[in-house]
Amino acid sequence: MSNGSFPPEPGRRGGTLAIVLAALIPACFAGWLLWSSVGDAKDDGTEGAGAPTTSSTSSPSPPSSGAPVAPSPPTPSGDASGKQQPGKQSGKPLAGKVVVLDPGHNPNNRDHPSQIARLVDIGTDEKECDTTGTATNSGYAEASFTLDVARRARTLLEARGAMVRFTQDGDRPYGPCVDERAEIGNKAHADAVVSVHADGAAAGERGFHVILPKSVRGGGADTSAITAPSRRLGERLLSRFAQATGSEPAQYIADGSGLDVRGDLGGLNLSTVPKVFIECGNMRDSQDAAELTDKAWRERAADGVAQGITDFLNE
């Protein structure tokens, strides 16, 4: 060939190429590692901060270990520290509400005839301090019935968070008088007062009814502010009592409506807070008496009273 050169030997060309590649591969790999680390540094969140990372409707991911955690918002019944506020009980529908239950009459009234017969002012008139109430033919007293139903209702209402007060709990020698019964509810600033009774109508007359305050004004009586809320309380009580007991409104009074309006009861006339009476049945009727003397029925009656009050207070 020209210049006097000779072609390389076949074995030497392959060896040289292998040496060159062996030198280049590590260098390329090192360069790639350097480029990758620089690229990762640009994705650490310092750039592109305005780009969304999760959907606004998705649940936030839990923070990584060591990351600061934002304080939880206060619960509706608590403060920023999460502590419960006074008078509030989480999950209790009647938390903070005051209910006064007025068990009609008193089992000991019969032993104090002169005391309960004295007249007291009911605003528009005078009336006896209290009476003995009625009884079934077998001798089961209305006063015993009213205490039992009221105590059962108290248990249900307290379980719902209400503060429940009684006008008497069988712990007084007699009474209290009707004017004091009203005053107890007034001083308690009760959100609702229910006076529990049973009627003494003629045999053959059945059913229950609710007594509402009439709008009256005179002396110490002025029910103008409570007639409307008392009616709402009475309507809720009427509905729930019927549902709980299966009883029907009495047909012998108030045209069968179940709602009787009266202006001659001191316990209503002197009340300044929503208040009604409920006559749970007729103790002088054998069929009603069979229910009134049954513990299971009285539990249902208490449930009707408690639920009617609950509905009213949750309006």
Coordinates of N, CA and C in Angstrom, one line a residue, residues 8-17:
P8 N -3.6 -2.9 10.1 CA -3.4 -3.4 11.5 C -3.8 -4.9 11.6
E9 N -3.3 -5.4 12.7 CA -3.6 -6.8 12.9 C -5.0 -6.9 13.4
P10 N -5.7 -7.9 12.9 CA -7.1 -8.0 13.4 C -7.3 -8.0 14.9
G11 N -6.6 -8.6 15.6 CA -6.7 -8.8 17.1 C -6.5 -7.4 17.8
R12 N -5.7 -6.6 17.4 CA -5.3 -5.3 18.0 C -6.5 -4.3 17.9
R13 N -7.2 -4.3 16.8 CA -8.4 -3.3 16.6 C -9.4 -3.6 17.7
G14 N -9.9 -4.8 17.9 CA -10.9 -5.2 18.9 C -10.5 -4.8 20.3
G15 N -9.2 -5.0 20.6 CA -8.7 -4.7 21.9 C -8.8 -3.2 22.3
T16 N -8.4 -2.4 21.3 CA -8.4 -0.9 21.5 C -9.8 -0.5 21.8
L17 N -10.8 -0.9 21.0 CA -12.2 -0.5 21.2 C -12.7 -0.9 22.6

